[in-house]
PDB file of C-alpha atoms in Angstrom:
ATOM      1  CA  UNK A 142       0.000   0.000   0.000  1.00 51.00           C
ATOM      2  CA  UNK A 143       1.548   3.372  -1.006  1.00 64.00           C
ATOM      3  CA  UNK A 144       2.384   5.913   1.641  1.00 76.00           C
ATOM      4  CA  UNK A 145      -0.200   8.695   2.016  1.00 80.00           C
ATOM      5  CA  UNK A 146       0.845  12.135   0.780  1.00 86.00           C
ATOM      6  CA  UNK A 147       2.504  14.286   3.445  1.00 91.00           C
ATOM      7  CA  UNK A 148       0.378  16.718   5.424  1.00 95.00           C
ATOM      8  CA  UNK A 149       1.909  20.151   5.786  1.00 96.00           C
ATOM      9  CA  UNK A 150       0.880  23.063   7.971  1.00 96.00           C
ATOM     10  CA  UNK A 151      -0.080  24.933   4.803  1.00 96.00           C
ATOM     11  CA  UNK A 152      -2.429  22.113   3.773  1.00 96.00           C
ATOM     12  CA  UNK A 153      -4.397  22.636   6.975  1.00 97.00           C
ATOM     13  CA  UNK A 154      -4.378  26.397   7.344  1.00 97.00           C
ATOM     14  CA  UNK A 155      -5.230  27.284   3.770  1.00 97.00           C
ATOM     15  CA  UNK A 156      -8.616  25.629   4.323  1.00 98.00           C
ATOM     16  CA  UNK A 157     -11.304  27.882   5.762  1.00 96.00           C
ATOM     17  CA  UNK A 158     -12.537  25.074   8.025  1.00 97.00           C
ATOM     18  CA  UNK A 159      -9.946  26.323  10.512  1.00 96.00           C
ATOM     19  CA  UNK A 160     -12.363  29.145  11.392  1.00 93.00           C
ATOM     20  CA  UNK A 161     -14.539  26.572  13.135  1.00 94.00           C
ATOM     21  CA  UNK A 162     -11.698  25.988  15.590  1.00 94.00           C
ATOM     22  CA  UNK A 163     -11.110  29.660  16.371  1.00 91.00           C
ATOM     23  CA  UNK A 164     -13.402  29.814  19.398  1.00 91.00           C
ATOM     24  CA  UNK A 165     -11.914  26.756  21.065  1.00 94.00           C
ATOM     25  CA  UNK A 166      -8.379  28.029  20.458  1.00 94.00           C
ATOM     26  CA  UNK A 167      -9.278  31.341  22.123  1.00 93.00           C
ATOM     27  CA  UNK A 168     -10.804  29.543  25.109  1.00 95.00           C
ATOM     28  CA  UNK A 169      -7.712  27.378  25.541  1.00 97.00           C
ATOM     29  CA  UNK A 170      -5.525  30.481  25.417  1.00 95.00           C
ATOM     30  CA  UNK A 171      -7.643  32.339  27.975  1.00 95.00           C
ATOM     31  CA  UNK A 172      -7.521  29.383  30.358  1.00 97.00           C
ATOM     32  CA  UNK A 173      -3.879  30.122  31.062  1.00 97.00           C
ATOM     33  CA  UNK A 174      -4.079  32.732  33.868  1.00 96.00           C
ATOM     34  CA  UNK A 175      -1.383  34.995  32.432  1.00 96.00           C
ATOM     35  CA  UNK A 176      -2.767  34.933  28.900  1.00 95.00           C
ATOM     36  CA  UNK A 177      -6.318  35.306  30.180  1.00 95.00           C
ATOM     37  CA  UNK A 178      -5.573  38.435  32.212  1.00 94.00           C
ATOM     38  CA  UNK A 179      -3.589  40.015  29.410  1.00 94.00           C
ATOM     39  CA  UNK A 180      -6.274  39.412  26.794  1.00 92.00           C
ATOM     40  CA  UNK A 181      -9.238  40.343  28.988  1.00 91.00           C
ATOM     41  CA  UNK A 182      -7.617  43.643  30.001  1.00 92.00           C
ATOM     42  CA  UNK A 183      -6.016  44.701  26.732  1.00 90.00           C
ATOM     43  CA  UNK A 184      -7.716  43.011  23.772  1.00 84.00           C
ATOM     44  CA  UNK A 185      -9.452  45.157  21.155  1.00 76.00           C
ATOM     45  CA  UNK A 186     -11.855  42.364  20.173  1.00 74.00           C
ATOM     46  CA  UNK A 187     -14.995  43.917  21.658  1.00 69.00           C
ATOM     47  CA  UNK A 188     -14.206  47.425  20.383  1.00 71.00           C
ATOM     48  CA  UNK A 189     -12.727  46.514  17.008  1.00 71.00           C
ATOM     49  CA  UNK A 190     -13.714  42.918  16.242  1.00 66.00           C
ATOM     50  CA  UNK A 191     -12.653  42.849  12.599  1.00 66.00           C
ATOM     51  CA  UNK A 192      -9.244  44.333  13.371  1.00 74.00           C
ATOM     52  CA  UNK A 193      -8.656  41.629  15.972  1.00 75.00           C
ATOM     53  CA  UNK A 194      -9.828  38.908  13.592  1.00 79.00           C
ATOM     54  CA  UNK A 195      -7.578  40.264  10.852  1.00 82.00           C
ATOM     55  CA  UNK A 196      -4.552  40.354  13.163  1.00 86.00           C
ATOM     56  CA  UNK A 197      -5.042  36.775  14.347  1.00 88.00           C
ATOM     57  CA  UNK A 198      -5.728  35.278  10.933  1.00 91.00           C
ATOM     58  CA  UNK A 199      -2.938  37.290   9.309  1.00 93.00           C
ATOM     59  CA  UNK A 200      -0.560  35.808  11.858  1.00 94.00           C
ATOM     60  CA  UNK A 201      -1.702  32.240  11.188  1.00 96.00           C
ATOM     61  CA  UNK A 202      -1.551  32.688   7.422  1.00 96.00           C
ATOM     62  CA  UNK A 203       1.792  34.501   7.423  1.00 96.00           C
ATOM     63  CA  UNK A 204       3.414  31.780   9.525  1.00 96.00           C
ATOM     64  CA  UNK A 205       2.015  28.790   7.664  1.00 96.00           C
ATOM     65  CA  UNK A 206       1.502  30.084   4.115  1.00 96.00           C
ATOM     66  CA  UNK A 207       3.599  33.210   3.776  1.00 95.00           C
ATOM     67  CA  UNK A 208       7.115  34.203   2.864  1.00 94.00           C
ATOM     68  CA  UNK A 209       9.938  35.270   5.181  1.00 94.00           C
ATOM     69  CA  UNK A 210       8.958  38.852   4.384  1.00 94.00           C
ATOM     70  CA  UNK A 211       5.341  38.156   5.403  1.00 94.00           C
ATOM     71  CA  UNK A 212       6.516  36.691   8.697  1.00 94.00           C
ATOM     72  CA  UNK A 213       8.765  39.667   9.349  1.00 93.00           C
ATOM     73  CA  UNK A 214       5.873  42.038   8.623  1.00 93.00           C
ATOM     74  CA  UNK A 215       3.436  40.308  10.958  1.00 93.00           C
ATOM     75  CA  UNK A 216       6.093  39.996  13.684  1.00 93.00           C
ATOM     76  CA  UNK A 217       6.638  43.762  13.602  1.00 92.00           C
ATOM     77  CA  UNK A 218       2.914  44.450  13.882  1.00 90.00           C
ATOM     78  CA  UNK A 219       2.331  41.924  16.666  1.00 91.00           C
ATOM     79  CA  UNK A 220       5.351  43.074  18.667  1.00 92.00           C
ATOM     80  CA  UNK A 221       4.165  46.669  18.411  1.00 91.00           C
ATOM     81  CA  UNK A 222       0.695  45.690  19.620  1.00 89.00           C
ATOM     82  CA  UNK A 223       2.203  43.700  22.507  1.00 91.00           C
ATOM     83  CA  UNK A 224       4.172  46.595  24.019  1.00 91.00           C
ATOM     84  CA  UNK A 225       1.383  47.853  26.346  1.00 90.00           C
ATOM     85  CA  UNK A 226       0.170  44.347  27.251  1.00 92.00           C
ATOM     86  CA  UNK A 227       1.764  43.878  30.642  1.00 92.00           C
ATOM     87  CA  UNK A 228       0.664  43.916  34.230  1.00 90.00           C
ATOM     88  CA  UNK A 229       0.880  41.969  37.446  1.00 85.00           C
ATOM     89  CA  UNK A 230       1.517  38.336  36.552  1.00 83.00           C
ATOM     90  CA  UNK A 231       1.568  38.723  32.783  1.00 89.00           C
ATOM     91  CA  UNK A 232       3.458  40.195  29.842  1.00 94.00           C
ATOM     92  CA  UNK A 233       2.805  39.674  26.148  1.00 91.00           C
ATOM     93  CA  UNK A 234       6.572  39.187  25.762  1.00 94.00           C
ATOM     94  CA  UNK A 235       6.667  36.309  28.264  1.00 95.00           C
ATOM     95  CA  UNK A 236       8.039  33.450  26.181  1.00 96.00           C
ATOM     96  CA  UNK A 237       6.217  30.790  28.206  1.00 96.00           C
ATOM     97  CA  UNK A 238       2.877  32.490  27.622  1.00 96.00           C
ATOM     98  CA  UNK A 239       3.701  32.846  23.939  1.00 96.00           C
ATOM     99  CA  UNK A 240       4.518  29.141  23.805  1.00 97.00           C
ATOM    100  CA  UNK A 241       1.094  28.328  25.221  1.00 97.00           C
ATOM    101  CA  UNK A 242      -0.642  30.459  22.593  1.00 96.00           C
ATOM    102  CA  UNK A 243       1.460  28.897  19.819  1.00 97.00           C
ATOM    103  CA  UNK A 244       0.644  25.426  21.150  1.00 97.00           C
ATOM    104  CA  UNK A 245      -3.095  26.141  20.996  1.00 97.00           C
ATOM    105  CA  UNK A 246      -2.759  27.191  17.339  1.00 96.00           C
ATOM    106  CA  UNK A 247      -0.980  23.938  16.488  1.00 97.00           C
ATOM    107  CA  UNK A 248      -3.391  21.763  18.412  1.00 97.00           C
ATOM    108  CA  UNK A 249      -6.465  23.587  17.130  1.00 96.00           C
ATOM    109  CA  UNK A 250      -5.410  23.146  13.511  1.00 96.00           C
ATOM    110  CA  UNK A 251      -4.760  19.470  14.154  1.00 96.00           C
ATOM    111  CA  UNK A 252      -8.233  18.981  15.606  1.00 97.00           C
ATOM    112  CA  UNK A 253      -9.867  20.705  12.634  1.00 97.00           C
ATOM    113  CA  UNK A 254      -7.922  18.546  10.206  1.00 98.00           C
ATOM    114  CA  UNK A 255      -9.016  15.416  12.034  1.00 97.00           C
ATOM    115  CA  UNK A 256     -12.640  16.580  11.996  1.00 97.00           C
ATOM    116  CA  UNK A 257     -12.788  17.566   8.327  1.00 98.00           C
ATOM    117  CA  UNK A 258     -10.263  15.141   6.814  1.00 97.00           C
ATOM    118  CA  UNK A 259      -9.266  12.395   9.227  1.00 96.00           C
ATOM    119  CA  UNK A 260      -6.261  11.337  11.306  1.00 95.00           C
ATOM    120  CA  UNK A 261      -2.902  12.777  10.327  1.00 96.00           C
ATOM    121  CA  UNK A 262      -0.792  10.007   8.734  1.00 95.00           C
ATOM    122  CA  UNK A 263       1.848   8.723  11.110  1.00 95.00           C
ATOM    123  CA  UNK A 264       4.579   9.651   8.622  1.00 94.00           C
ATOM    124  CA  UNK A 265       3.486  13.312   8.787  1.00 96.00           C
ATOM    125  CA  UNK A 266       3.024  13.562  12.527  1.00 96.00           C
ATOM    126  CA  UNK A 267       6.562  14.604  13.530  1.00 97.00           C
ATOM    127  CA  UNK A 268       7.292  16.866  10.518  1.00 97.00           C
ATOM    128  CA  UNK A 269       3.960  18.642  10.997  1.00 97.00           C
ATOM    129  CA  UNK A 270       4.613  19.166  14.691  1.00 98.00           C
ATOM    130  CA  UNK A 271       8.060  20.628  14.077  1.00 96.00           C
ATOM    131  CA  UNK A 272       6.670  22.885  11.343  1.00 96.00           C
ATOM    132  CA  UNK A 273       4.284  24.295  13.962  1.00 97.00           C
ATOM    133  CA  UNK A 274       7.230  25.572  16.004  1.00 97.00           C
ATOM    134  CA  UNK A 275       7.149  28.521  13.590  1.00 96.00           C
ATOM    135  CA  UNK A 276       4.064  29.788  15.451  1.00 96.00           C
ATOM    136  CA  UNK A 277       6.400  30.624  18.326  1.00 95.00           C
ATOM    137  CA  UNK A 278       9.563  31.295  16.362  1.00 94.00           C
ATOM    138  CA  UNK A 279       7.948  34.237  14.573  1.00 91.00           C
ATOM    139  CA  UNK A 280       7.758  35.935  17.990  1.00 90.00           C
ATOM    140  CA  UNK A 281      10.102  35.289  20.926  1.00 94.00           C
ATOM    141  CA  UNK A 282       9.742  31.525  21.514  1.00 96.00           C
ATOM    142  CA  UNK A 283      12.906  29.473  21.026  1.00 96.00           C
ATOM    143  CA  UNK A 284      12.630  26.065  19.385  1.00 96.00           C
ATOM    144  CA  UNK A 285      14.177  24.545  22.507  1.00 97.00           C
ATOM    145  CA  UNK A 286      11.107  25.528  24.525  1.00 97.00           C
ATOM    146  CA  UNK A 287       8.886  23.130  22.624  1.00 98.00           C
ATOM    147  CA  UNK A 288       8.682  19.526  23.787  1.00 98.00           C
ATOM    148  CA  UNK A 289      11.072  17.644  21.476  1.00 97.00           C
ATOM    149  CA  UNK A 290       8.575  15.233  19.880  1.00 98.00           C
ATOM    150  CA  UNK A 291       4.862  15.053  19.116  1.00 97.00           C
ATOM    151  CA  UNK A 292       4.440  12.413  21.829  1.00 97.00           C
ATOM    152  CA  UNK A 293       6.274  14.630  24.305  1.00 98.00           C
ATOM    153  CA  UNK A 294       4.011  17.524  23.308  1.00 98.00           C
ATOM    154  CA  UNK A 295       0.923  15.411  24.077  1.00 97.00           C
ATOM    155  CA  UNK A 296       2.295  14.654  27.527  1.00 97.00           C
ATOM    156  CA  UNK A 297       3.182  18.304  28.101  1.00 98.00           C
ATOM    157  CA  UNK A 298      -0.304  19.370  27.023  1.00 97.00           C
ATOM    158  CA  UNK A 299      -1.907  17.001  29.508  1.00 96.00           C
ATOM    159  CA  UNK A 300       0.334  18.177  32.331  1.00 96.00           C
ATOM    160  CA  UNK A 301      -0.572  21.816  31.564  1.00 96.00           C
ATOM    161  CA  UNK A 302      -4.216  21.077  32.337  1.00 94.00           C
ATOM    162  CA  UNK A 303      -3.350  21.258  36.036  1.00 93.00           C
ATOM    163  CA  UNK A 304      -2.174  24.868  35.615  1.00 95.00           C
ATOM    164  CA  UNK A 305      -5.277  26.212  33.887  1.00 97.00           C
ATOM    165  CA  UNK A 306      -7.454  28.613  35.857  1.00 96.00           C
ATOM    166  CA  UNK A 307     -10.325  30.887  34.842  1.00 97.00           C
ATOM    167  CA  UNK A 308     -11.418  33.772  37.067  1.00 96.00           C
ATOM    168  CA  UNK A 309     -14.589  35.835  36.789  1.00 96.00           C
ATOM    169  CA  UNK A 310     -12.921  38.599  34.760  1.00 95.00           C
ATOM    170  CA  UNK A 311     -11.762  36.175  32.062  1.00 95.00           C
ATOM    171  CA  UNK A 312     -15.015  34.226  32.149  1.00 96.00           C
ATOM    172  CA  UNK A 313     -17.033  37.395  31.596  1.00 95.00           C
ATOM    173  CA  UNK A 314     -14.730  38.425  28.763  1.00 92.00           C
ATOM    174  CA  UNK A 315     -15.249  35.150  26.889  1.00 93.00           C
ATOM    175  CA  UNK A 316     -19.021  35.360  27.263  1.00 93.00           C
ATOM    176  CA  UNK A 317     -18.930  38.942  25.954  1.00 90.00           C
ATOM    177  CA  UNK A 318     -16.904  37.802  22.934  1.00 88.00           C
ATOM    178  CA  UNK A 319     -19.403  35.028  22.235  1.00 86.00           C
ATOM    179  CA  UNK A 320     -22.198  37.582  22.234  1.00 84.00           C
ATOM    180  CA  UNK A 321     -20.574  40.533  20.446  1.00 77.00           C
ATOM    181  CA  UNK A 322     -17.042  39.620  19.407  1.00 68.00           C
ATOM    182  CA  UNK A 323     -17.581  39.711  15.642  1.00 65.00           C
ATOM    183  CA  UNK A 324     -18.234  42.395  13.030  1.00 65.00           C
ATOM    184  CA  UNK A 325     -21.955  43.004  12.502  1.00 61.00           C
ATOM    185  CA  UNK A 326     -21.976  41.103   9.205  1.00 66.00           C
ATOM    186  CA  UNK A 327     -20.529  37.984  10.876  1.00 68.00           C
ATOM    187  CA  UNK A 328     -22.687  38.036  14.015  1.00 73.00           C
ATOM    188  CA  UNK A 329     -25.335  35.703  12.543  1.00 77.00           C
ATOM    189  CA  UNK A 330     -22.599  33.035  12.565  1.00 76.00           C
ATOM    190  CA  UNK A 331     -21.760  33.540  16.257  1.00 81.00           C
ATOM    191  CA  UNK A 332     -24.271  30.970  17.599  1.00 87.00           C
ATOM    192  CA  UNK A 333     -22.771  28.259  15.380  1.00 90.00           C
ATOM    193  CA  UNK A 334     -19.240  29.351  16.294  1.00 89.00           C
ATOM    194  CA  UNK A 335     -20.126  29.267  19.991  1.00 90.00           C
ATOM    195  CA  UNK A 336     -21.701  25.833  19.632  1.00 95.00           C
ATOM    196  CA  UNK A 337     -18.633  24.357  17.919  1.00 95.00           C
ATOM    197  CA  UNK A 338     -16.409  25.974  20.546  1.00 94.00           C
ATOM    198  CA  UNK A 339     -18.388  24.356  23.362  1.00 96.00           C
ATOM    199  CA  UNK A 340     -18.274  21.032  21.553  1.00 97.00           C
ATOM    200  CA  UNK A 341     -14.519  21.140  21.036  1.00 97.00           C
ATOM    201  CA  UNK A 342     -13.714  21.916  24.675  1.00 97.00           C
ATOM    202  CA  UNK A 343     -13.323  19.123  27.235  1.00 96.00           C
ATOM    203  CA  UNK A 344     -15.806  19.051  30.135  1.00 97.00           C
ATOM    204  CA  UNK A 345     -13.399  20.541  32.674  1.00 97.00           C
ATOM    205  CA  UNK A 346     -12.782  23.595  30.491  1.00 97.00           C
ATOM    206  CA  UNK A 347     -16.493  24.075  29.772  1.00 97.00           C
ATOM    207  CA  UNK A 348     -17.029  24.036  33.517  1.00 97.00           C
ATOM    208  CA  UNK A 349     -14.313  26.653  34.092  1.00 97.00           C
ATOM    209  CA  UNK A 350     -15.999  28.991  31.621  1.00 97.00           C
ATOM    210  CA  UNK A 351     -19.547  28.166  32.796  1.00 97.00           C
ATOM    211  CA  UNK A 352     -20.497  26.919  29.340  1.00 97.00           C
ATOM    212  CA  UNK A 353     -23.484  24.559  29.190  1.00 96.00           C
ATOM    213  CA  UNK A 354     -23.534  21.188  27.432  1.00 97.00           C
ATOM    214  CA  UNK A 355     -26.620  19.000  27.305  1.00 97.00           C
ATOM    215  CA  UNK A 356     -27.553  15.611  25.798  1.00 97.00           C
ATOM    216  CA  UNK A 357     -29.378  17.559  23.066  1.00 98.00           C
ATOM    217  CA  UNK A 358     -26.161  19.467  22.341  1.00 97.00           C
ATOM    218  CA  UNK A 359     -24.313  16.180  22.022  1.00 97.00           C
ATOM    219  CA  UNK A 360     -26.836  14.907  19.471  1.00 97.00           C
ATOM    220  CA  UNK A 361     -26.513  18.101  17.466  1.00 97.00           C
ATOM    221  CA  UNK A 362     -22.736  17.813  17.615  1.00 98.00           C
ATOM    222  CA  UNK A 363     -22.802  14.297  16.237  1.00 97.00           C
ATOM    223  CA  UNK A 364     -24.956  15.518  13.336  1.00 97.00           C
ATOM    224  CA  UNK A 365     -22.518  18.374  12.753  1.00 97.00           C
ATOM    225  CA  UNK A 366     -19.572  15.974  12.701  1.00 97.00           C
ATOM    226  CA  UNK A 367     -21.345  13.840  10.129  1.00 97.00           C
ATOM    227  CA  UNK A 368     -22.580  16.562   7.787  1.00 97.00           C
ATOM    228  CA  UNK A 369     -20.216  19.543   8.066  1.00 97.00           C
ATOM    229  CA  UNK A 370     -17.239  17.818   6.363  1.00 97.00           C
ATOM    230  CA  UNK A 371     -19.451  16.541   3.535  1.00 97.00           C
ATOM    231  CA  UNK A 372     -20.897  19.976   2.876  1.00 97.00           C
ATOM    232  CA  UNK A 373     -17.528  21.673   3.220  1.00 98.00           C
ATOM    233  CA  UNK A 374     -15.846  19.563   0.550  1.00 98.00           C
ATOM    234  CA  UNK A 375     -18.651  20.327  -1.901  1.00 98.00           C
ATOM    235  CA  UNK A 376     -17.413  23.932  -2.015  1.00 97.00           C
ATOM    236  CA  UNK A 377     -15.021  24.947  -4.827  1.00 98.00           C
ATOM    237  CA  UNK A 378     -11.377  25.307  -3.917  1.00 97.00           C
ATOM    238  CA  UNK A 379     -11.262  29.025  -4.744  1.00 97.00           C
ATOM    239  CA  UNK A 380     -14.027  29.675  -2.204  1.00 97.00           C
ATOM    240  CA  UNK A 381     -12.493  27.476   0.493  1.00 97.00           C
ATOM    241  CA  UNK A 382      -9.142  29.244   0.113  1.00 97.00           C
ATOM    242  CA  UNK A 383     -10.516  32.766  -0.295  1.00 96.00           C
ATOM    243  CA  UNK A 384     -10.039  33.893   3.346  1.00 95.00           C
ATOM    244  CA  UNK A 385      -6.371  32.874   3.336  1.00 96.00           C
ATOM    245  CA  UNK A 386      -5.678  34.723   0.115  1.00 96.00           C
ATOM    246  CA  UNK A 387      -7.616  37.786   1.295  1.00 94.00           C
ATOM    247  CA  UNK A 388      -5.826  38.166   4.628  1.00 94.00           C
ATOM    248  CA  UNK A 389      -2.401  37.540   3.102  1.00 94.00           C
ATOM    249  CA  UNK A 390      -3.064  40.178   0.459  1.00 94.00           C
ATOM    250  CA  UNK A 391      -4.069  42.694   3.134  1.00 91.00           C
ATOM    251  CA  UNK A 392      -0.955  41.874   5.146  1.00 92.00           C
ATOM    252  CA  UNK A 393       1.267  42.450   2.132  1.00 91.00           C
ATOM    253  CA  UNK A 394      -0.350  45.803   1.535  1.00 89.00           C
ATOM    254  CA  UNK A 395       0.617  46.779   5.091  1.00 79.00           C
ATOM    255  CA  UNK A 396       4.200  45.791   4.388  1.00 62.00           C
ATOM    256  CA  UNK A 397       4.493  47.899   1.239  1.00 60.00           C
TER     257      UNK A 397
END
């Protein structure tokens, strides 16, 4: 039996299905106390939702799909935005906090791939994981901070669950984002985004954020898992890849 084609970070992130994982990635990030305080106190999401969306997606696309120049451009913009993000117990330039955020981007993309495509081939598992180190490398995270292998990362991720905490400030921020954290023309999609976020989070994290989950939700989630991939792959490639091309084009205009 021939080996399956390799799976690259670009293969995952060029697909617009990654937007379904955005909410869960944000929740995982906020569950780290330092990241949660920094985001809840300094994020522009509620005041300028599209600008925040553009910054996040531009970062993901620049790292995984862009050129060295794209990565340099987004690093300058992110570093500039991070300057005021500091306070008691947190700093946006804390390399350990940046590692956590980078890890959630890697893991979130992996989960979306598994949902919409299937398991990552074993032959791609290590190369894909090491490619994801670029999510930290583009900022201040050194490669040596990452667990050395994909298996080691899984163990590290599990051990980090004991360090996650969500206080009322961060909890209220997430609920506000779920209600109003999108431009007006995307707000009709917020209920679906919130539902997928709740579905993708483990029970202990849903409990931390006071997010409900019922047997009826579970039935709806199973239907989503069955039908969403089928409907997604009916879309033409140009439409599926349109967000990636749009945000990269906007980023390059900033760098001109």
